[in-house]
mmCIF file of C-alpha atoms in Angstrom:
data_model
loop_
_atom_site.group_PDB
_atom_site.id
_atom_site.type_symbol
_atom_site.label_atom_id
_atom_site.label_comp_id
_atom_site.label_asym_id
_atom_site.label_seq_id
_atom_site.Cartn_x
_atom_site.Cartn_y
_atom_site.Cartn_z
ATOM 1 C CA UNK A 1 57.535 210.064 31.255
ATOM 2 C CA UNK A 2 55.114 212.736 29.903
ATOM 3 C CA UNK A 3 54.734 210.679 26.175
ATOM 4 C CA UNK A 4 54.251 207.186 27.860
ATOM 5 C CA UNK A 5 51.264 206.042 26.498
ATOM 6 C CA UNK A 6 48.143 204.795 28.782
ATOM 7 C CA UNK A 7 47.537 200.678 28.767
ATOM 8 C CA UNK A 8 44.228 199.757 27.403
ATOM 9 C CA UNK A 9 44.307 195.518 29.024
ATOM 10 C CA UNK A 10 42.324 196.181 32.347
ATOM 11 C CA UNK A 11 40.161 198.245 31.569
ATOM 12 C CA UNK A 12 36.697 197.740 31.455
ATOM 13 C CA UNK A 13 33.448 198.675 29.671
ATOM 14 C CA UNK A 14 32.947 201.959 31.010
ATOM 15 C CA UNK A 15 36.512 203.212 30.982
ATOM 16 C CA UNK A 16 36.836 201.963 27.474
ATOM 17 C CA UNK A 17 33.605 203.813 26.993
ATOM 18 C CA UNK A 18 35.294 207.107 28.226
ATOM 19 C CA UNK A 19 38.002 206.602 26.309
ATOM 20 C CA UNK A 20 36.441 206.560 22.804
ATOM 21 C CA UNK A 21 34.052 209.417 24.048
ATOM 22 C CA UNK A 22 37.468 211.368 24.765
ATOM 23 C CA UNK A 23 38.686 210.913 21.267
ATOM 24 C CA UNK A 24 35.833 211.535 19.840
ATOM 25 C CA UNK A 25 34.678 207.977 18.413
ATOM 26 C CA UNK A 26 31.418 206.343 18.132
ATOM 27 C CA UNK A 27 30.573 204.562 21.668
ATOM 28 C CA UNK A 28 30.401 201.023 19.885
ATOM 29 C CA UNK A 29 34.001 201.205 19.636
ATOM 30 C CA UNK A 30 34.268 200.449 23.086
ATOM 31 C CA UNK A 31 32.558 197.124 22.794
ATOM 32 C CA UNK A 32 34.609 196.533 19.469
ATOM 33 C CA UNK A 33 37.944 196.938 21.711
ATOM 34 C CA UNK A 34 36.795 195.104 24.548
ATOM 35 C CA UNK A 35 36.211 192.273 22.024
ATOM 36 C CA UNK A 36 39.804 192.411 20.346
ATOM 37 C CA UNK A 37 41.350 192.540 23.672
ATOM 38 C CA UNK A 38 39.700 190.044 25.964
ATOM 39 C CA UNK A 39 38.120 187.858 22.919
ATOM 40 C CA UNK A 40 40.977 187.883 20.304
ATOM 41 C CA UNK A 41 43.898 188.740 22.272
ATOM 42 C CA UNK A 42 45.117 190.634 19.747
ATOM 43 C CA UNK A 43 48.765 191.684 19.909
ATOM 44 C CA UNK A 44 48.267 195.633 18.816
ATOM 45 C CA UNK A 45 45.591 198.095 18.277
ATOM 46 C CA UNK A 46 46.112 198.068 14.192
ATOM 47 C CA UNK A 47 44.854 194.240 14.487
ATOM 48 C CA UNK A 48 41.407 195.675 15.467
ATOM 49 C CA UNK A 49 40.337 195.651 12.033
ATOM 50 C CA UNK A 50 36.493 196.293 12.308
ATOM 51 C CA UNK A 51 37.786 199.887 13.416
ATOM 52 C CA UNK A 52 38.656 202.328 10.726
ATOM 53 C CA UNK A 53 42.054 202.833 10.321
ATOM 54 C CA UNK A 54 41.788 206.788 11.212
ATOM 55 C CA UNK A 55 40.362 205.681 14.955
ATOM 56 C CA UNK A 56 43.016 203.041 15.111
ATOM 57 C CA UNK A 57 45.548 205.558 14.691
ATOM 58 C CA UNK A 58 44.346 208.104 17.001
ATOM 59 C CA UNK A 59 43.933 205.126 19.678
ATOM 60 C CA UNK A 60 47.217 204.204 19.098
ATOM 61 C CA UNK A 61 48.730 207.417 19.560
ATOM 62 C CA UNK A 62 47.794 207.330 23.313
ATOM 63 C CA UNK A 63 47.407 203.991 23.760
ATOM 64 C CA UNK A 64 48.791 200.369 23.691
ATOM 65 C CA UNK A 65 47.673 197.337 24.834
ATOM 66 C CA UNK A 66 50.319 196.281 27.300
ATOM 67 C CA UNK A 67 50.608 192.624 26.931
ATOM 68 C CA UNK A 68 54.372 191.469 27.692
ATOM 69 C CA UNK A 69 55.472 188.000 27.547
ATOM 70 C CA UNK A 70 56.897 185.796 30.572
ATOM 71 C CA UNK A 71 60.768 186.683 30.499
ATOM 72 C CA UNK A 72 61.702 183.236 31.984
ATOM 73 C CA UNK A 73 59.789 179.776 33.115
ATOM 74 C CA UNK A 74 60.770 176.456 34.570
ATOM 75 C CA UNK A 75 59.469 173.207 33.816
ATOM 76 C CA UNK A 76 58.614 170.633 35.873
ATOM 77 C CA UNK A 77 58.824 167.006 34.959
ATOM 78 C CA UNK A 78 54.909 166.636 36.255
ATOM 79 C CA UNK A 79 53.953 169.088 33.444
ATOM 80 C CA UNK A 80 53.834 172.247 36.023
ATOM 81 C CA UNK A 81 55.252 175.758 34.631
ATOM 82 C CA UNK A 82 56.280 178.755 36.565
ATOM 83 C CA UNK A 83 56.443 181.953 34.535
ATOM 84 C CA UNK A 84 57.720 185.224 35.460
ATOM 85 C CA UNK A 85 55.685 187.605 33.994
ATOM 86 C CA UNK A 86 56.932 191.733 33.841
ATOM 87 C CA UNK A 87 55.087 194.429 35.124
ATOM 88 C CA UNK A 88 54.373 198.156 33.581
ATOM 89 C CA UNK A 89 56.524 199.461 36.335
ATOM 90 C CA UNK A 90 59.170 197.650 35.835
ATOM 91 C CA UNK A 91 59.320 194.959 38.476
ATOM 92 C CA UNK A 92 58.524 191.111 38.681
ATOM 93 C CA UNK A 93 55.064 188.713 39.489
ATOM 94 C CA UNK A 94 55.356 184.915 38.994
ATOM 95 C CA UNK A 95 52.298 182.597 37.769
ATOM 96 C CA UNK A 96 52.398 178.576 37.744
ATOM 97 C CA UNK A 97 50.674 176.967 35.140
ATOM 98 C CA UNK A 98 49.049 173.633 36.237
ATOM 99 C CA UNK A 99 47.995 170.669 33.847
ATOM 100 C CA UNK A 100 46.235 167.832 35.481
ATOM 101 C CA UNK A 101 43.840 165.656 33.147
ATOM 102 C CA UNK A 102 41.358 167.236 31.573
ATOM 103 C CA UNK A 103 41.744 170.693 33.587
ATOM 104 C CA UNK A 104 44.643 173.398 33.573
ATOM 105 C CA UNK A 105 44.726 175.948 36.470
ATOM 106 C CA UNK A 106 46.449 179.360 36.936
ATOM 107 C CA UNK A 107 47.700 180.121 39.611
ATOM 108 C CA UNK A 108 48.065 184.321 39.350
ATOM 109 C CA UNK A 109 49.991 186.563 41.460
ATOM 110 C CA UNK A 110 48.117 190.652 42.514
ATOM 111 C CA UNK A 111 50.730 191.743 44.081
ATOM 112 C CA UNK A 112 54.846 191.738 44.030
ATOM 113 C CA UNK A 113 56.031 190.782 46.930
ATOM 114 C CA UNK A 114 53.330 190.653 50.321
ATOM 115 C CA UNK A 115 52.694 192.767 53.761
ATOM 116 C CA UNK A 116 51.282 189.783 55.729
ATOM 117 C CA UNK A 117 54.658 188.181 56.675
ATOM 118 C CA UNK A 118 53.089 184.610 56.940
ATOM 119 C CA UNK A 119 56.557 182.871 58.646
ATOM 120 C CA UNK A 120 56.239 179.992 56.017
ATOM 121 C CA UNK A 121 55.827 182.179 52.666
ATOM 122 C CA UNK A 122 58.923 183.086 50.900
ATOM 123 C CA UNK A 123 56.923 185.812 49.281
ATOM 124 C CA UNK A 124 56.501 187.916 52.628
ATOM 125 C CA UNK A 125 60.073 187.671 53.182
ATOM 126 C CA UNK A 126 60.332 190.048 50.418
ATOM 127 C CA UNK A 127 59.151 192.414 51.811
ATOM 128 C CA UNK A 128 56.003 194.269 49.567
ATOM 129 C CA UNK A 129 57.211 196.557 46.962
ATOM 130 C CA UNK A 130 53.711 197.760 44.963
ATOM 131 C CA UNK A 131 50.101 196.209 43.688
ATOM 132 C CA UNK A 132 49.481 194.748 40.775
ATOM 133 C CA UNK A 133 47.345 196.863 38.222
ATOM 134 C CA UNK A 134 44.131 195.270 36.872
ATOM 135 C CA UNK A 135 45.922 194.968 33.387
ATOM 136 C CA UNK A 136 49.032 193.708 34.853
ATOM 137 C CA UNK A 137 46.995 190.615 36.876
ATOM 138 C CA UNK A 138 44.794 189.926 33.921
ATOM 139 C CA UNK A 139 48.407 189.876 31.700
ATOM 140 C CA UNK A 140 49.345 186.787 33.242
ATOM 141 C CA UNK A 141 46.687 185.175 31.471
ATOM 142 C CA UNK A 142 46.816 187.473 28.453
ATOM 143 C CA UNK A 143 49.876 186.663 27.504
ATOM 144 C CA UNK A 144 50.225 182.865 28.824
ATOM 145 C CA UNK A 145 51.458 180.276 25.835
ATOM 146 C CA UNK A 146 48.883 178.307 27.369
ATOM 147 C CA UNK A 147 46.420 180.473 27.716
ATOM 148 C CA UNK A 148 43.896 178.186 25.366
ATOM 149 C CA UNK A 149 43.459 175.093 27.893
ATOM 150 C CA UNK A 150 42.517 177.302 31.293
ATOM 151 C CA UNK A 151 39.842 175.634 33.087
ATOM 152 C CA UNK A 152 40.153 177.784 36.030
ATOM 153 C CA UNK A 153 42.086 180.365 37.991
ATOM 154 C CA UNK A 154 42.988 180.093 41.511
ATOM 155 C CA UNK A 155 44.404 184.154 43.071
ATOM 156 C CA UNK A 156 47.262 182.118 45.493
ATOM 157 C CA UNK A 157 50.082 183.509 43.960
ATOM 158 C CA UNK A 158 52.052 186.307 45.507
ATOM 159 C CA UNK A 159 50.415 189.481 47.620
ATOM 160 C CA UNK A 160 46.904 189.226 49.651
ATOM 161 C CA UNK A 161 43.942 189.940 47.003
ATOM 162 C CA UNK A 162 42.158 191.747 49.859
ATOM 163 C CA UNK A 163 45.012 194.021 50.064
ATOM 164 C CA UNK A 164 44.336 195.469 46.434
ATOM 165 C CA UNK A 165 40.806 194.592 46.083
ATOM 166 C CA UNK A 166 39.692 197.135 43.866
ATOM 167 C CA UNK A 167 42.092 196.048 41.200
ATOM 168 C CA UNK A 168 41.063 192.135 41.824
ATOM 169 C CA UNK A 169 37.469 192.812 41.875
ATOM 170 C CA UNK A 170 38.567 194.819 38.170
ATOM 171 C CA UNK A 171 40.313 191.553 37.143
ATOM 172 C CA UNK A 172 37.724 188.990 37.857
ATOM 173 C CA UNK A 173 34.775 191.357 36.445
ATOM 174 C CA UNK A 174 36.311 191.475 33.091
ATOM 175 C CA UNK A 175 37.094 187.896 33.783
ATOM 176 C CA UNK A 176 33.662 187.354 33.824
ATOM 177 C CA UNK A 177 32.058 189.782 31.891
ATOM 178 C CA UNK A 178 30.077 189.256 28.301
ATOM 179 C CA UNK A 179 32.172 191.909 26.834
ATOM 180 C CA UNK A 180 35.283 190.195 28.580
ATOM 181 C CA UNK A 181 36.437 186.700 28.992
ATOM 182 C CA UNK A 182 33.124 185.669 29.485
ATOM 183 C CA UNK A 183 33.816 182.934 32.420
ATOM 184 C CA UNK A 184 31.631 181.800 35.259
ATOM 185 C CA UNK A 185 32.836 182.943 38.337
ATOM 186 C CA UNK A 186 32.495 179.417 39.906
ATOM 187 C CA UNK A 187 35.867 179.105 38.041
ATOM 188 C CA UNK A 188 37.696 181.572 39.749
ATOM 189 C CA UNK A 189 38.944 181.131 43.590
ATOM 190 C CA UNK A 190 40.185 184.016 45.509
ATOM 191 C CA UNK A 191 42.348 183.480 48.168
ATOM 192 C CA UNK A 192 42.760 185.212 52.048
ATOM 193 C CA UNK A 193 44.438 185.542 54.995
ATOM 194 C CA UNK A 194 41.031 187.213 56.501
ATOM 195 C CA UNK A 195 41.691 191.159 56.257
ATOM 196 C CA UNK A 196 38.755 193.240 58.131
ATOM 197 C CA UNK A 197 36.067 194.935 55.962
ATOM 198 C CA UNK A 198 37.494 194.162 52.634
ATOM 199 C CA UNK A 199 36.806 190.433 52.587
ATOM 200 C CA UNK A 200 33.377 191.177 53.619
ATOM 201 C CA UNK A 201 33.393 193.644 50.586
ATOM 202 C CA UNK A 202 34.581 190.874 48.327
ATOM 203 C CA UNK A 203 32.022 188.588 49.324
ATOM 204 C CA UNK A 204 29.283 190.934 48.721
ATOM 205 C CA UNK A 205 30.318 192.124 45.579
ATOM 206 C CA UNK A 206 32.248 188.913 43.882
ATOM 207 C CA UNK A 207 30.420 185.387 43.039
ATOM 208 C CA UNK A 208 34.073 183.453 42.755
ATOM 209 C CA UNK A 209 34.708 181.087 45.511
ATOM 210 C CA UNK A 210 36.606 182.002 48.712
ATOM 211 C CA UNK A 211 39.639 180.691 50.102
ATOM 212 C CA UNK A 212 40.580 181.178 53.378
ATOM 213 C CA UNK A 213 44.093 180.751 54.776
ATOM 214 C CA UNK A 214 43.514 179.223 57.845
ATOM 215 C CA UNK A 215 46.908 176.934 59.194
ATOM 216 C CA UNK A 216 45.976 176.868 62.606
ATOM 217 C CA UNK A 217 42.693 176.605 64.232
ATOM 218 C CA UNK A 218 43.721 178.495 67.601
ATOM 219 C CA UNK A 219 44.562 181.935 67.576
ATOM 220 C CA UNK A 220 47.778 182.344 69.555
ATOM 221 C CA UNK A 221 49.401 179.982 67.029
ATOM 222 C CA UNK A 222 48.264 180.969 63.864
ATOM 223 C CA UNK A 223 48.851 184.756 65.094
ATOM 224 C CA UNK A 224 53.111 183.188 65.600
ATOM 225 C CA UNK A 225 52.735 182.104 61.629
ATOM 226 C CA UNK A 226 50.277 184.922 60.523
ATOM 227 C CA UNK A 227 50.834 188.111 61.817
ATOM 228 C CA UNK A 228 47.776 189.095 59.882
ATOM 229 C CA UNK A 229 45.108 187.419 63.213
ATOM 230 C CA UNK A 230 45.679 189.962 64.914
ATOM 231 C CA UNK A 231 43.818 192.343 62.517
ATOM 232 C CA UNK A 232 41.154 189.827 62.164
ATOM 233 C CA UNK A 233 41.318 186.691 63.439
ATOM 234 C CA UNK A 234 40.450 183.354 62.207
ATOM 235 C CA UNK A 235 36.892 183.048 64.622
ATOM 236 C CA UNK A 236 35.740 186.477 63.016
ATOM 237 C CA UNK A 237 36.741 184.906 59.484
ATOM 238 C CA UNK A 238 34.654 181.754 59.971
ATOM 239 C CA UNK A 239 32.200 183.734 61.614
ATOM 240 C CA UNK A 240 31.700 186.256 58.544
ATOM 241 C CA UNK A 241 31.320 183.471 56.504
ATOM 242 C CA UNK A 242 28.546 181.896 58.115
ATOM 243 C CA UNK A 243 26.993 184.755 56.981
ATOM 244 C CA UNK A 244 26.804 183.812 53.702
ATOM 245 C CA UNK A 245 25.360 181.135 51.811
ATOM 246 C CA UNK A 246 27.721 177.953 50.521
ATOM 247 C CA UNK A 247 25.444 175.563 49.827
ATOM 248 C CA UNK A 248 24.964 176.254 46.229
ATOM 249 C CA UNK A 249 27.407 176.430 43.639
ATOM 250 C CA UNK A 250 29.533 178.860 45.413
ATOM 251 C CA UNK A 251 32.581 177.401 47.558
ATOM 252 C CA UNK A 252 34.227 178.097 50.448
ATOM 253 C CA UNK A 253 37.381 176.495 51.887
ATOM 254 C CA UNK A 254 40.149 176.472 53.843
ATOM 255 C CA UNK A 255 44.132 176.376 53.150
ATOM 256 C CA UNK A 256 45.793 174.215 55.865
ATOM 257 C CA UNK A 257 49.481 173.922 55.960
ATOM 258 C CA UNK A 258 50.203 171.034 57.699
ATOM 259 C CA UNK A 259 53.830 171.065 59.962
ATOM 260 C CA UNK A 260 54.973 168.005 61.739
ATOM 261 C CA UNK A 261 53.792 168.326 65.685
ATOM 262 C CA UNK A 262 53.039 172.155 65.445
ATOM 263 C CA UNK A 263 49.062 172.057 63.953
ATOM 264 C CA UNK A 264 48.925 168.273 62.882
ATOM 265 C CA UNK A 265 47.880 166.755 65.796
ATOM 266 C CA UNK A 266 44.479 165.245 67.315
ATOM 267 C CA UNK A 267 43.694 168.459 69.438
ATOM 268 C CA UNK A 268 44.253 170.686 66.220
ATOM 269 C CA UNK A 269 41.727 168.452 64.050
ATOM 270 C CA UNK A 270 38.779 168.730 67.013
ATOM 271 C CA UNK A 271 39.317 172.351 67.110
ATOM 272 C CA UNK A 272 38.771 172.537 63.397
ATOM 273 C CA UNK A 273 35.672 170.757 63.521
ATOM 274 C CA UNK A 274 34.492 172.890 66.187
ATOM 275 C CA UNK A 275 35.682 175.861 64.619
ATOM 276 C CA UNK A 276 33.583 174.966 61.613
ATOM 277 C CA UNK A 277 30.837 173.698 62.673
ATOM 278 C CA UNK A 278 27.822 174.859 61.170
ATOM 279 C CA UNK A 279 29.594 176.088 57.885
ATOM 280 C CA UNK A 280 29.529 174.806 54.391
ATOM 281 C CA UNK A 281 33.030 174.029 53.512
ATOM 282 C CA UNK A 282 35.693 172.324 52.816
ATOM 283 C CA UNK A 283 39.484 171.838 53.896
ATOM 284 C CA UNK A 284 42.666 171.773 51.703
ATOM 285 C CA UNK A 285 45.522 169.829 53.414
ATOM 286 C CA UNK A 286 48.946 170.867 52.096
ATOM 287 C CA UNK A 287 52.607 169.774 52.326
ATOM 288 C CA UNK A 288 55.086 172.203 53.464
ATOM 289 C CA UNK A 289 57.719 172.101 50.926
ATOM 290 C CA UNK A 290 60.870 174.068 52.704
ATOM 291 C CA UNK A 291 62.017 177.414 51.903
ATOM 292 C CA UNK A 292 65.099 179.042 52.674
ATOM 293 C CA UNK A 293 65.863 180.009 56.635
ATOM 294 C CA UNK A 294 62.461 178.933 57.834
ATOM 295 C CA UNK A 295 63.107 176.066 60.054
ATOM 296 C CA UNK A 296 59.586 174.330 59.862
ATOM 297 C CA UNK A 297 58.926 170.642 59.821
ATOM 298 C CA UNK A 298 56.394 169.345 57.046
ATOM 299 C CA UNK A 299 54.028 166.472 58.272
ATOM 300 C CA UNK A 300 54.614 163.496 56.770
ATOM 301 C CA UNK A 301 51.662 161.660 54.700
ATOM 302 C CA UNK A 302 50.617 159.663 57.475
ATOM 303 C CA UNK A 303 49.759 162.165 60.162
ATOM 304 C CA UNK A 304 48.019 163.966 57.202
ATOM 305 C CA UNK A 305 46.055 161.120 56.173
ATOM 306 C CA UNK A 306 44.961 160.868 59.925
ATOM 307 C CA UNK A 307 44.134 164.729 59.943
ATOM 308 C CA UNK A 308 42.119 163.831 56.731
ATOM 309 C CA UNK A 309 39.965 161.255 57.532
ATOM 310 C CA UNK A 310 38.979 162.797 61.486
ATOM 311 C CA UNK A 311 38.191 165.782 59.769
ATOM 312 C CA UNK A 312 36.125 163.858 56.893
ATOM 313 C CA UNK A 313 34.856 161.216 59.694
ATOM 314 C CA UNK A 314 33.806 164.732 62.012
ATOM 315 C CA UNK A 315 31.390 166.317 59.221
ATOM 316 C CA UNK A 316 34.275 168.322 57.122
ATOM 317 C CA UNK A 317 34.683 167.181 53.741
ATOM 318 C CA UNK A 318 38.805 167.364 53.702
ATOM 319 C CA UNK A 319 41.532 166.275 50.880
ATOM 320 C CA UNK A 320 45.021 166.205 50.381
ATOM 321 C CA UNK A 321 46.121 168.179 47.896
ATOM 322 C CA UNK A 322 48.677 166.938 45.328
ATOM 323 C CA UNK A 323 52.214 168.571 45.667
ATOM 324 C CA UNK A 324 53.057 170.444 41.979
ATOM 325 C CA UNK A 325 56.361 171.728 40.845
ATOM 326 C CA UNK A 326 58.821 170.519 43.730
ATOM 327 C CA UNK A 327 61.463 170.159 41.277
ATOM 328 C CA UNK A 328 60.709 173.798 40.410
ATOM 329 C CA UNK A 329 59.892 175.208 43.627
ATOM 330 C CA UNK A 330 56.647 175.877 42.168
ATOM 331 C CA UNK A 331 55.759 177.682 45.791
ATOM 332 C CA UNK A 332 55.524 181.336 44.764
ATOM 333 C CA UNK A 333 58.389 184.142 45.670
ATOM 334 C CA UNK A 334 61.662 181.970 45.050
ATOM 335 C CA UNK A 335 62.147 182.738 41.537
ATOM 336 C CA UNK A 336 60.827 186.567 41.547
ATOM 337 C CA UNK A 337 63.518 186.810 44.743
ATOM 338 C CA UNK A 338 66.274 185.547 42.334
ATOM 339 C CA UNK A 339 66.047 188.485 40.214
ATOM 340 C CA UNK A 340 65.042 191.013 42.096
ATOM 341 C CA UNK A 341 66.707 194.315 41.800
ATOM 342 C CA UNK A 342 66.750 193.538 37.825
ATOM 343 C CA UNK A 343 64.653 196.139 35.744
ATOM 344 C CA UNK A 344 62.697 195.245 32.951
ATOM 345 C CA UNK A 345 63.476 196.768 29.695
ATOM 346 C CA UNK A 346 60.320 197.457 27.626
#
């Protein structure tokens, strides 16, 4: 529509900068809305009381700030909560909220729905419908009821963040930012299946921590449960990332589904090592909790325990990661697949 008005949550410095300059206000607004937004989280532009109230109105007439609440969560009894957040066109993302202790993690979704196809990710199965917008990513925090006791942010919900980089990298800078949320970046992880070019882009122009999705260590299998190796396989992943430095504060690791006699065994574990050798990292074992029509066998805790402590025992620091949600299906895509074909009303 011709009158809709333009969302100001994504934004950053400079195009908040071009905004006031096109309505002719002073260019310390810009820092002044910056702060209300990503400071104060303020729920409209008349809130923004250090602005006078002529500017507020002639921001307002072309502008709004685009939060929108989660439409519908479930709670686990561990304390987990999957929200499904709107978008500004209309469709669906969902974001888990993880307690544990003293920290609370995000889990945020860039895209609805995903191109990669991964066979065990109910998310793919939907088939990919449209990127997330900077403001629409950085809403899922925005507008969290939790949003007070984040610790950290993990990008593993739905969609590939190297498939809509620009947007990501948008997110995490105003993430990051003075003028934004002001957070180190060594609380942010950003997750991949390894896509050509654009991870190295990430990794030259982000300081959050890298996840890689790795699942299998040899390439014929992981290329049957990731379509995505054959646009970049795992050995030119691992061996773009021995480009960079780890050793510091910045992290790099690896996702490893683990399925019962598919990628759990002895020979799998050496291969990782080998695979690995010579990089700074670390491995994430995880339990395949089953999703509709994929006939997949998790591994049970045992064989994962012995896949831990080889890898640990070889050189590569590995853990098992705790399973959150089950009683939710806190994996991402099955409650966004529920109601899809539903239209939000704004």
């Amino acid at each position: 529509m011709a009158d809709e008005k333009k969302v100001l949550m994504g934004m950053s410095l400079s195009e908040l900068k071009s905004v006031v300059k096109d309505l002719g206000m002073p260019q310390f607004t810009a820092g002044q809305i910056a702060k209300w937004l990503y400071q104060q989280h303020v729920g409209s532009i008349d809130e923004m009381t250090n602005i006078s109230k002529a500017n507020r109105e002639k921001l307002a007439e072309q502008y709004t700030i685009g939060a929108m609440a989660p439409i519908d969560c479930q709670r686990s009894k561990d304390g987990t909560i999957k929200y499904l957040f709107p978008t500004q066109d209309g469709k669906f993302v969902e974001t888990v909220y993880i307690p544990d202790g003293d920290r609370a993690t995000l889990c945020v979704s860039c895209q609805v729905g995903c191109k990669m196809n991964c066979l065990f990710c109910q998310t793919g199965k939907q088939g990919f419908e449209g990127s997330l917008s900077a403001g629409d990513i950085l809403n899922q925090i925005y507008a969290l009821p939790e949003r007070e006791t984040l610790t950290n942010i993990v990008f593993m919900g739905q969609g590939e963040p190297m498939d809509n980089l620009d947007n990501v990298l948008r997110a995490t800078e105003i993430l990051t930012a003075d003028y934004g949320y002001g957070w180190s970046p060594k609380r942010i992880t950003v997750s991949s299946v390894g896509v050509k070019n654009k991870l190295k882009r990430f990794l030259d122009e982000s300081e959050c921590h890298v996840a890689i999705s790795m699942h299998s260590p040899l390439p014929e299998q992981r290329q049957q449960l990731m379509p995505a190796e054959r646009q970049m396989s795992i050995v030119e992943v691992v061996d773009l990332l021995k480009q960079y430095d780890f050793t510091h504060q910045r992290r790099c690791s690896f996702e490893y589904i683990c399925f019962a006699g598919l990628n759990d065994t002895t020979m799998h574990a050496r291969e990782i090592v080998k695979l690995l050798q010579g990089l700074e990292c670390r491995v994430n074992l995880i339990r395949f909790h089953e999703i509709p029509d994929v006939d997949l066998p998790g591994a049970d805790e045992k064989r994962m325990e012995a896949l831990r402590d080889y890898l640990t025992n070889h050189g590569v620091f590995t853990t098992i990661r705790a399973s959150r949600g089950q009683d939710i299906f806190a994996a991402c895509g099955l409650l966004s697949t529920a109601v899809k074909g539903k239209k939000v009303k704004k």
